[in-house]
Coordinates of C-alpha atoms in Angstrom, one line a residue:
M1011 CA 1.7 -11.3 -6.8
S1012 CA 0.2 -14.8 -6.6
N1013 CA -1.0 -14.7 -3.0
G1014 CA -3.2 -11.6 -3.1
V1015 CA -4.1 -8.3 -4.5
L1016 CA -2.3 -4.9 -3.8
S1017 CA -4.4 -1.8 -4.4
A1018 CA -4.3 2.0 -3.9
H1019 CA -7.2 4.5 -3.8
T1020 CA -7.2 8.2 -3.6
T1021 CA -9.7 11.1 -3.6
S1022 CA -10.3 13.3 -6.6
R1023 CA -8.3 16.1 -4.8
G1024 CA -5.3 13.9 -4.0
D1025 CA -5.6 14.7 -0.3
Y1026 CA -6.0 11.1 1.0
I1027 CA -4.6 7.7 0.1
M1028 CA -5.5 4.1 1.2
V1029 CA -3.2 1.3 0.3
G1030 CA -4.6 -2.2 0.7
Y1031 CA -3.4 -5.8 0.4
Y1032 CA -5.9 -8.6 0.3
R1033 CA -4.0 -11.7 1.1
S1034 CA -5.8 -14.8 -0.1
S1035 CA -3.2 -17.6 0.6
G1036 CA 0.3 -18.3 1.7
G1037 CA 2.4 -18.9 4.8
S1038 CA 4.2 -16.6 7.2
L1039 CA 4.7 -13.0 6.0
T1040 CA 6.0 -9.8 7.5
A1041 CA 5.7 -6.8 5.3
K1042 CA 5.0 -3.1 5.3
L1043 CA 2.6 -1.0 3.1
G1044 CA 3.5 2.3 1.7
Y1045 CA 3.1 4.7 -1.2
E1046 CA 5.2 6.8 -3.5
R1047 CA 4.4 10.4 -4.1
H1048 CA 6.6 13.1 -5.7
S1049 CA 9.2 10.4 -6.2
V1050 CA 9.5 9.9 -2.4
N1051 CA 8.6 6.6 -0.6
N1052 CA 6.5 6.8 2.5
W1053 CA 6.2 3.6 4.6
W1054 CA 4.1 2.4 7.5
A1055 CA 5.6 0.0 10.0
Y1056 CA 6.2 -3.7 9.3
Q1057 CA 3.3 -5.9 10.4
N1058 CA 2.6 -9.6 10.5
M1059 CA 0.5 -10.5 7.4
S1060 CA 0.2 -14.2 8.0
N1061 CA -3.6 -14.4 8.5
V1062 CA -5.4 -15.6 5.3
P1063 CA -7.7 -14.7 3.9
F1064 CA -7.5 -11.2 5.3
H1065 CA -7.5 -7.6 4.1
Y1066 CA -4.6 -5.4 5.4
D1067 CA -4.8 -1.6 4.8
K1068 CA -3.3 1.7 5.8
Q1069 CA -4.5 5.2 5.0
T1070 CA -3.5 8.8 5.6
G1071 CA -4.5 12.3 4.8
L1072 CA -2.2 14.4 2.6
T1073 CA -1.8 17.9 1.3
A1074 CA -4.0 18.1 -1.8
S1075 CA -2.0 17.5 -5.0
C1076 CA -2.6 16.2 -8.5
S1077 CA 0.6 14.2 -8.4
A1078 CA 0.2 10.5 -9.2
M1079 CA 0.6 8.0 -6.3
I1080 CA 1.8 4.4 -6.3
G1081 CA 0.8 1.9 -3.6
K1082 CA 3.6 -0.3 -2.5
L1083 CA 4.3 -3.5 -0.4
Y1084 CA 7.8 -4.4 0.8
T1085 CA 8.4 -7.7 2.5
S1086 CA 11.0 -8.4 5.2
G1087 CA 12.6 -10.8 2.8
G1088 CA 13.4 -7.9 0.4
S1089 CA 10.6 -8.4 -2.3
S1090 CA 8.9 -5.3 -3.5
Y1091 CA 5.5 -4.9 -5.2
A1092 CA 3.8 -1.8 -6.6
T1093 CA 0.4 -0.8 -8.0
P1094 CA 0.0 1.1 -11.3
P1095 CA 0.1 4.9 -10.7
V1096 CA -3.2 6.4 -9.3
D1097 CA -3.9 9.8 -10.8
P1098 CA -6.2 11.8 -8.5
C1099 CA -7.1 14.7 -10.8

């Protein structure tokens, strides 16, 4: 990912996740952030991510679990990016 940094953060109980994308450069972009947990993808809505530099993020509370989570970004053009797994426990 040459135009920014995708990250995922969780609590030590695995009851919260924040997925962030810091976009440092580039042109027009429409994309959505999401996360994978228990082999299931969960997505927030598409948004315009054309402002640079800018930090885009989404977060949600979850049922506590020690399952690893993966932050994701999916562009309207079909490109997909993922973070390394985040182990909460």
